[in-house]
Amino acid sequence: MIGDAVNLASRLEGLTRIYGMDILLGATVAEYVRDEFHLRSVARAQVKGKTAPVDIFALIGARNEDIDPEFLKWLETYEEAILKFRSRDFKQAKIFFSRFLEFYPDDFLAKMYLDRALEYEKAPPNEAWNAVEVFEKK
């Protein structure tokens, strides 16, 4: 198989280890499955071989599956935290990530973003920062 979509899929597979997720989806696939699956924002990343960033999502489960409704409720808090983080409101992001972690203390992504929010609150990134992670390796 060859092509841009296959290349992106390969890069996303490599990022599963970095983000601690089993399945990652790019924005295009996420739009196709959003009505049938619960998704979670993971990152904005520029993968090797791309010049533009792509939004990355994790697959939580099918909407017709029995998924913990409390987790889905608190996932809204996590998503709000991601929005605050991306808009450089690190103080509010820290609060939202901390709330989420009160109920899901082992959540890798929330811990990762809380650590970054704390770091950026103390030493904000430069004005060019756009919440995009750039990956130079496959």
PDB file of C-alpha atoms in Angstrom:
ATOM      1  CA  MET A   1       0.000   0.000   0.000  1.00  0.00           C
ATOM      2  CA  ILE A   2       1.162   3.498  -0.772  1.00  0.00           C
ATOM      3  CA  GLY A   3      -0.233   6.982  -0.475  1.00  0.00           C
ATOM      4  CA  ASP A   4      -0.622   9.881   1.895  1.00  0.00           C
ATOM      5  CA  ALA A   5      -3.272   8.211   4.069  1.00  0.00           C
ATOM      6  CA  VAL A   6      -1.128   5.102   4.498  1.00  0.00           C
ATOM      7  CA  ASN A   7       1.882   7.244   5.387  1.00  0.00           C
ATOM      8  CA  LEU A   8      -0.131   9.109   8.038  1.00  0.00           C
ATOM      9  CA  ALA A   9      -1.523   5.850   9.439  1.00  0.00           C
ATOM     10  CA  SER A  10       2.008   4.531   9.810  1.00  0.00           C
ATOM     11  CA  ARG A  11       3.108   7.704  11.621  1.00  0.00           C
ATOM     12  CA  LEU A  12       0.090   7.576  13.937  1.00  0.00           C
ATOM     13  CA  GLU A  13       0.814   3.940  14.772  1.00  0.00           C
ATOM     14  CA  GLY A  14       4.259   5.063  15.906  1.00  0.00           C
ATOM     15  CA  LEU A  15       2.742   7.742  18.134  1.00  0.00           C
ATOM     16  CA  THR A  16       0.595   5.241  20.047  1.00  0.00           C
ATOM     17  CA  ARG A  17       3.603   4.502  22.265  1.00  0.00           C
ATOM     18  CA  ILE A  18       4.292   8.174  22.923  1.00  0.00           C
ATOM     19  CA  TYR A  19       0.708   8.949  23.916  1.00  0.00           C
ATOM     20  CA  GLY A  20      -0.032   5.655  25.645  1.00  0.00           C
ATOM     21  CA  MET A  21      -3.023   4.845  23.440  1.00  0.00           C
ATOM     22  CA  ASP A  22      -3.824   1.641  21.556  1.00  0.00           C
ATOM     23  CA  ILE A  23      -5.550   3.315  18.607  1.00  0.00           C
ATOM     24  CA  LEU A  24      -5.017   6.805  17.203  1.00  0.00           C
ATOM     25  CA  LEU A  25      -7.036   8.397  14.435  1.00  0.00           C
ATOM     26  CA  GLY A  26      -6.320  11.374  12.244  1.00  0.00           C
ATOM     27  CA  ALA A  27      -8.915  14.105  11.763  1.00  0.00           C
ATOM     28  CA  THR A  28     -10.263  12.721   8.491  1.00  0.00           C
ATOM     29  CA  VAL A  29     -10.996   9.274   9.907  1.00  0.00           C
ATOM     30  CA  ALA A  30     -12.309  10.826  13.124  1.00  0.00           C
ATOM     31  CA  GLU A  31     -14.916  12.752  11.146  1.00  0.00           C
ATOM     32  CA  TYR A  32     -16.059   9.551   9.424  1.00  0.00           C
ATOM     33  CA  VAL A  33     -16.537   7.634  12.674  1.00  0.00           C
ATOM     34  CA  ARG A  34     -17.520  10.394  15.139  1.00  0.00           C
ATOM     35  CA  ASP A  35     -21.231   9.520  15.017  1.00  0.00           C
ATOM     36  CA  GLU A  36     -20.575   5.856  15.779  1.00  0.00           C
ATOM     37  CA  PHE A  37     -17.665   6.054  18.238  1.00  0.00           C
ATOM     38  CA  HIS A  38     -16.675   8.067  21.286  1.00  0.00           C
ATOM     39  CA  LEU A  39     -13.409   9.862  20.613  1.00  0.00           C
ATOM     40  CA  ARG A  40     -10.918  11.732  22.736  1.00  0.00           C
ATOM     41  CA  SER A  41      -8.599  14.549  21.703  1.00  0.00           C
ATOM     42  CA  VAL A  42      -4.966  13.547  21.995  1.00  0.00           C
ATOM     43  CA  ALA A  43      -2.783  16.149  20.283  1.00  0.00           C
ATOM     44  CA  ARG A  44      -2.051  18.338  17.348  1.00  0.00           C
ATOM     45  CA  ALA A  45       1.002  16.855  15.723  1.00  0.00           C
ATOM     46  CA  GLN A  46       3.140  17.452  12.705  1.00  0.00           C
ATOM     47  CA  VAL A  47       4.510  14.070  11.755  1.00  0.00           C
ATOM     48  CA  LYS A  48       7.622  13.416   9.718  1.00  0.00           C
ATOM     49  CA  GLY A  49       6.998  14.060   6.052  1.00  0.00           C
ATOM     50  CA  LYS A  50       4.140  16.516   6.651  1.00  0.00           C
ATOM     51  CA  THR A  51       4.218  20.290   6.615  1.00  0.00           C
ATOM     52  CA  ALA A  52       0.857  20.811   8.294  1.00  0.00           C
ATOM     53  CA  PRO A  53      -0.263  19.513  11.678  1.00  0.00           C
ATOM     54  CA  VAL A  54      -3.043  16.991  12.074  1.00  0.00           C
ATOM     55  CA  ASP A  55      -5.442  16.654  14.983  1.00  0.00           C
ATOM     56  CA  ILE A  56      -5.118  13.248  16.590  1.00  0.00           C
ATOM     57  CA  PHE A  57      -7.858  11.417  18.461  1.00  0.00           C
ATOM     58  CA  ALA A  58      -8.079   8.233  20.505  1.00  0.00           C
ATOM     59  CA  LEU A  59     -10.883   5.752  20.062  1.00  0.00           C
ATOM     60  CA  ILE A  60     -12.795   5.252  23.327  1.00  0.00           C
ATOM     61  CA  GLY A  61     -15.426   2.806  22.127  1.00  0.00           C
ATOM     62  CA  ALA A  62     -18.529   2.376  20.034  1.00  0.00           C
ATOM     63  CA  ARG A  63     -21.540   4.467  21.006  1.00  0.00           C
ATOM     64  CA  ASN A  64     -23.627   1.289  21.228  1.00  0.00           C
ATOM     65  CA  GLU A  65     -21.186  -0.276  23.735  1.00  0.00           C
ATOM     66  CA  ASP A  66     -21.573  -0.112  27.485  1.00  0.00           C
ATOM     67  CA  ILE A  67     -19.068   2.628  28.323  1.00  0.00           C
ATOM     68  CA  ASP A  68     -18.920   4.076  31.824  1.00  0.00           C
ATOM     69  CA  PRO A  69     -21.207   7.144  31.681  1.00  0.00           C
ATOM     70  CA  GLU A  70     -19.191   8.801  34.446  1.00  0.00           C
ATOM     71  CA  PHE A  71     -16.056   8.547  32.332  1.00  0.00           C
ATOM     72  CA  LEU A  72     -17.870  10.095  29.373  1.00  0.00           C
ATOM     73  CA  LYS A  73     -19.107  12.906  31.629  1.00  0.00           C
ATOM     74  CA  TRP A  74     -15.606  13.607  32.951  1.00  0.00           C
ATOM     75  CA  LEU A  75     -14.205  13.340  29.449  1.00  0.00           C
ATOM     76  CA  GLU A  76     -16.024  16.612  28.761  1.00  0.00           C
ATOM     77  CA  THR A  77     -13.858  18.198  31.481  1.00  0.00           C
ATOM     78  CA  TYR A  78     -10.758  16.750  29.837  1.00  0.00           C
ATOM     79  CA  GLU A  79     -11.820  18.149  26.450  1.00  0.00           C
ATOM     80  CA  GLU A  80     -12.385  21.579  28.015  1.00  0.00           C
ATOM     81  CA  ALA A  81      -8.901  21.364  29.504  1.00  0.00           C
ATOM     82  CA  ILE A  82      -7.445  20.604  26.067  1.00  0.00           C
ATOM     83  CA  LEU A  83      -9.194  23.678  24.625  1.00  0.00           C
ATOM     84  CA  LYS A  84      -7.849  25.865  27.446  1.00  0.00           C
ATOM     85  CA  PHE A  85      -4.365  24.442  26.977  1.00  0.00           C
ATOM     86  CA  ARG A  86      -4.380  25.090  23.234  1.00  0.00           C
ATOM     87  CA  SER A  87      -5.583  28.646  23.761  1.00  0.00           C
ATOM     88  CA  ARG A  88      -2.692  29.279  26.191  1.00  0.00           C
ATOM     89  CA  ASP A  89      -4.933  29.496  29.268  1.00  0.00           C
ATOM     90  CA  PHE A  90      -2.619  27.251  31.252  1.00  0.00           C
ATOM     91  CA  LYS A  91      -4.063  28.179  34.626  1.00  0.00           C
ATOM     92  CA  GLN A  92      -7.572  27.022  33.663  1.00  0.00           C
ATOM     93  CA  ALA A  93      -6.172  24.000  31.820  1.00  0.00           C
ATOM     94  CA  LYS A  94      -4.356  23.013  35.013  1.00  0.00           C
ATOM     95  CA  ILE A  95      -7.609  23.254  36.985  1.00  0.00           C
ATOM     96  CA  PHE A  96      -9.592  21.154  34.500  1.00  0.00           C
ATOM     97  CA  PHE A  97      -6.888  18.493  34.123  1.00  0.00           C
ATOM     98  CA  SER A  98      -6.595  18.291  37.921  1.00  0.00           C
ATOM     99  CA  ARG A  99     -10.352  17.798  38.266  1.00  0.00           C
ATOM    100  CA  PHE A 100     -10.303  15.017  35.708  1.00  0.00           C
ATOM    101  CA  LEU A 101      -7.354  13.364  37.458  1.00  0.00           C
ATOM    102  CA  GLU A 102      -9.215  13.354  40.785  1.00  0.00           C
ATOM    103  CA  PHE A 103     -11.464  10.672  39.285  1.00  0.00           C
ATOM    104  CA  TYR A 104      -8.988   9.059  36.865  1.00  0.00           C
ATOM    105  CA  PRO A 105      -5.590   9.457  38.585  1.00  0.00           C
ATOM    106  CA  ASP A 106      -3.779   7.020  36.287  1.00  0.00           C
ATOM    107  CA  ASP A 107      -4.776   8.730  33.061  1.00  0.00           C
ATOM    108  CA  PHE A 108      -1.566   9.144  31.064  1.00  0.00           C
ATOM    109  CA  LEU A 109      -2.729  11.951  28.765  1.00  0.00           C
ATOM    110  CA  ALA A 110      -4.229  14.090  31.510  1.00  0.00           C
ATOM    111  CA  LYS A 111      -1.040  13.719  33.583  1.00  0.00           C
ATOM    112  CA  MET A 112       1.098  14.625  30.585  1.00  0.00           C
ATOM    113  CA  TYR A 113      -0.927  17.744  29.825  1.00  0.00           C
ATOM    114  CA  LEU A 114      -1.140  18.763  33.489  1.00  0.00           C
ATOM    115  CA  ASP A 115       2.654  18.611  33.703  1.00  0.00           C
ATOM    116  CA  ARG A 116       2.948  20.736  30.571  1.00  0.00           C
ATOM    117  CA  ALA A 117       0.346  23.238  31.798  1.00  0.00           C
ATOM    118  CA  LEU A 118       2.254  23.622  35.078  1.00  0.00           C
ATOM    119  CA  GLU A 119       5.506  24.089  33.178  1.00  0.00           C
ATOM    120  CA  TYR A 120       4.013  26.613  30.747  1.00  0.00           C
ATOM    121  CA  GLU A 121       2.272  28.502  33.531  1.00  0.00           C
ATOM    122  CA  LYS A 122       5.678  29.128  35.125  1.00  0.00           C
ATOM    123  CA  ALA A 123       7.538  29.723  31.860  1.00  0.00           C
ATOM    124  CA  PRO A 124       5.116  30.424  28.994  1.00  0.00           C
ATOM    125  CA  PRO A 125       6.150  29.313  25.515  1.00  0.00           C
ATOM    126  CA  ASN A 126       7.050  31.969  22.994  1.00  0.00           C
ATOM    127  CA  GLU A 127       4.410  33.702  20.896  1.00  0.00           C
ATOM    128  CA  ALA A 128       5.006  31.354  17.958  1.00  0.00           C
ATOM    129  CA  TRP A 129       3.810  28.378  20.053  1.00  0.00           C
ATOM    130  CA  ASN A 130       0.666  26.873  18.555  1.00  0.00           C
ATOM    131  CA  ALA A 131       0.218  23.690  20.625  1.00  0.00           C
ATOM    132  CA  VAL A 132       1.606  21.565  17.792  1.00  0.00           C
ATOM    133  CA  GLU A 133       4.086  18.815  18.568  1.00  0.00           C
ATOM    134  CA  VAL A 134       6.608  18.302  15.794  1.00  0.00           C
ATOM    135  CA  PHE A 135       7.964  14.791  15.295  1.00  0.00           C
ATOM    136  CA  GLU A 136      11.096  14.487  13.199  1.00  0.00           C
ATOM    137  CA  LYS A 137      11.346  10.702  13.404  1.00  0.00           C
ATOM    138  CA  LYS A 138       9.063   7.918  12.222  1.00  0.00           C
TER     139      LYS A 138
END
